[in-house]
């Protein structure tokens, strides 16, 4: 696996020196040796690469990387430029249009959000090709829980965006007296009509940032 960017190395050095993290690296290396794993090795830590620790203003939590060819590139819900938008991402863009009037983007890459301080974190950072959740319970969750805790330790208010039950289980890791939590249904086709559509997450995030004296996100891609 590639090394983390310097700002995150400083924050997570203790975590990455733990025995479980070495075991996790060995597991992912063995998986890559026996077959295809997504995202590519160089992209695993893109969420950290594009969003240094000191600029994190929003944490958007996903679950598993996309498991089909060419989709995953290390940012939750995002796909590489030129790749067809998966259903959840299409629903995110529909809500973005309904909420803020932003035209539906042609690209599915959410890198512009990440570069503005939106940490786009999956709870598991790798997956075996075409086998969802195949790298769950191997150590990634322990690592990403530590990331959530570290972001929660920041002095300035951060907006944590938790879509769906899996993400909402992480509330216990967050200092709710200091930070803003936005919850709704998940944008997947199975649940979007049950509380994701109409939740207005993008305007709510910007309102929360403004309320805390922080600059808003330009959501238009």
PDB file of N, CA, C and O in Angstrom, residues 43 52 55 59 74 132 146 217:
ATOM      1  N   UNK A  43      -4.403   4.289  -5.362  1.00  0.00           N
ATOM      2  CA  UNK A  43      -5.593   5.100  -5.056  1.00  0.00           C
ATOM      3  C   UNK A  43      -6.195   4.835  -3.676  1.00  0.00           C
ATOM      4  O   UNK A  43      -7.140   5.530  -3.277  1.00  0.00           O
ATOM      5  N   UNK A  52      -6.087  17.020   3.156  1.00  0.00           N
ATOM      6  CA  UNK A  52      -5.182  16.986   4.317  1.00  0.00           C
ATOM      7  C   UNK A  52      -5.952  17.188   5.621  1.00  0.00           C
ATOM      8  O   UNK A  52      -7.007  17.827   5.640  1.00  0.00           O
ATOM      9  N   UNK A  55      -7.342  20.636   6.732  1.00  0.00           N
ATOM     10  CA  UNK A  55      -8.388  21.327   5.954  1.00  0.00           C
ATOM     11  C   UNK A  55      -9.746  20.620   6.029  1.00  0.00           C
ATOM     12  O   UNK A  55     -10.711  21.068   5.411  1.00  0.00           O
ATOM     13  N   UNK A  59     -16.947  15.540   6.968  1.00  0.00           N
ATOM     14  CA  UNK A  59     -16.597  14.132   6.784  1.00  0.00           C
ATOM     15  C   UNK A  59     -17.841  13.416   6.259  1.00  0.00           C
ATOM     16  O   UNK A  59     -18.867  13.368   6.941  1.00  0.00           O
ATOM     17  N   UNK A  74     -10.843   5.517  -4.321  1.00  0.00           N
ATOM     18  CA  UNK A  74     -10.419   5.953  -3.002  1.00  0.00           C
ATOM     19  C   UNK A  74     -11.247   7.042  -2.366  1.00  0.00           C
ATOM     20  O   UNK A  74     -10.903   7.508  -1.281  1.00  0.00           O
ATOM     21  N   UNK A 132     -18.770  -7.704  -3.082  1.00  0.00           N
ATOM     22  CA  UNK A 132     -18.976  -6.670  -2.078  1.00  0.00           C
ATOM     23  C   UNK A 132     -18.686  -7.154  -0.660  1.00  0.00           C
ATOM     24  O   UNK A 132     -18.939  -8.314  -0.333  1.00  0.00           O
ATOM     25  N   UNK A 146     -10.471   5.012  13.904  1.00  0.00           N
ATOM     26  CA  UNK A 146      -9.438   5.897  14.463  1.00  0.00           C
ATOM     27  C   UNK A 146      -9.401   7.223  13.704  1.00  0.00           C
ATOM     28  O   UNK A 146      -9.214   8.281  14.313  1.00  0.00           O
ATOM     29  N   UNK A 217     -18.917  25.051   1.030  1.00  0.00           N
ATOM     30  CA  UNK A 217     -18.438  24.197  -0.073  1.00  0.00           C
ATOM     31  C   UNK A 217     -19.138  24.619  -1.345  1.00  0.00           C
ATOM     32  O   UNK A 217     -20.346  24.843  -1.353  1.00  0.00           O
TER      33      UNK A 217
END
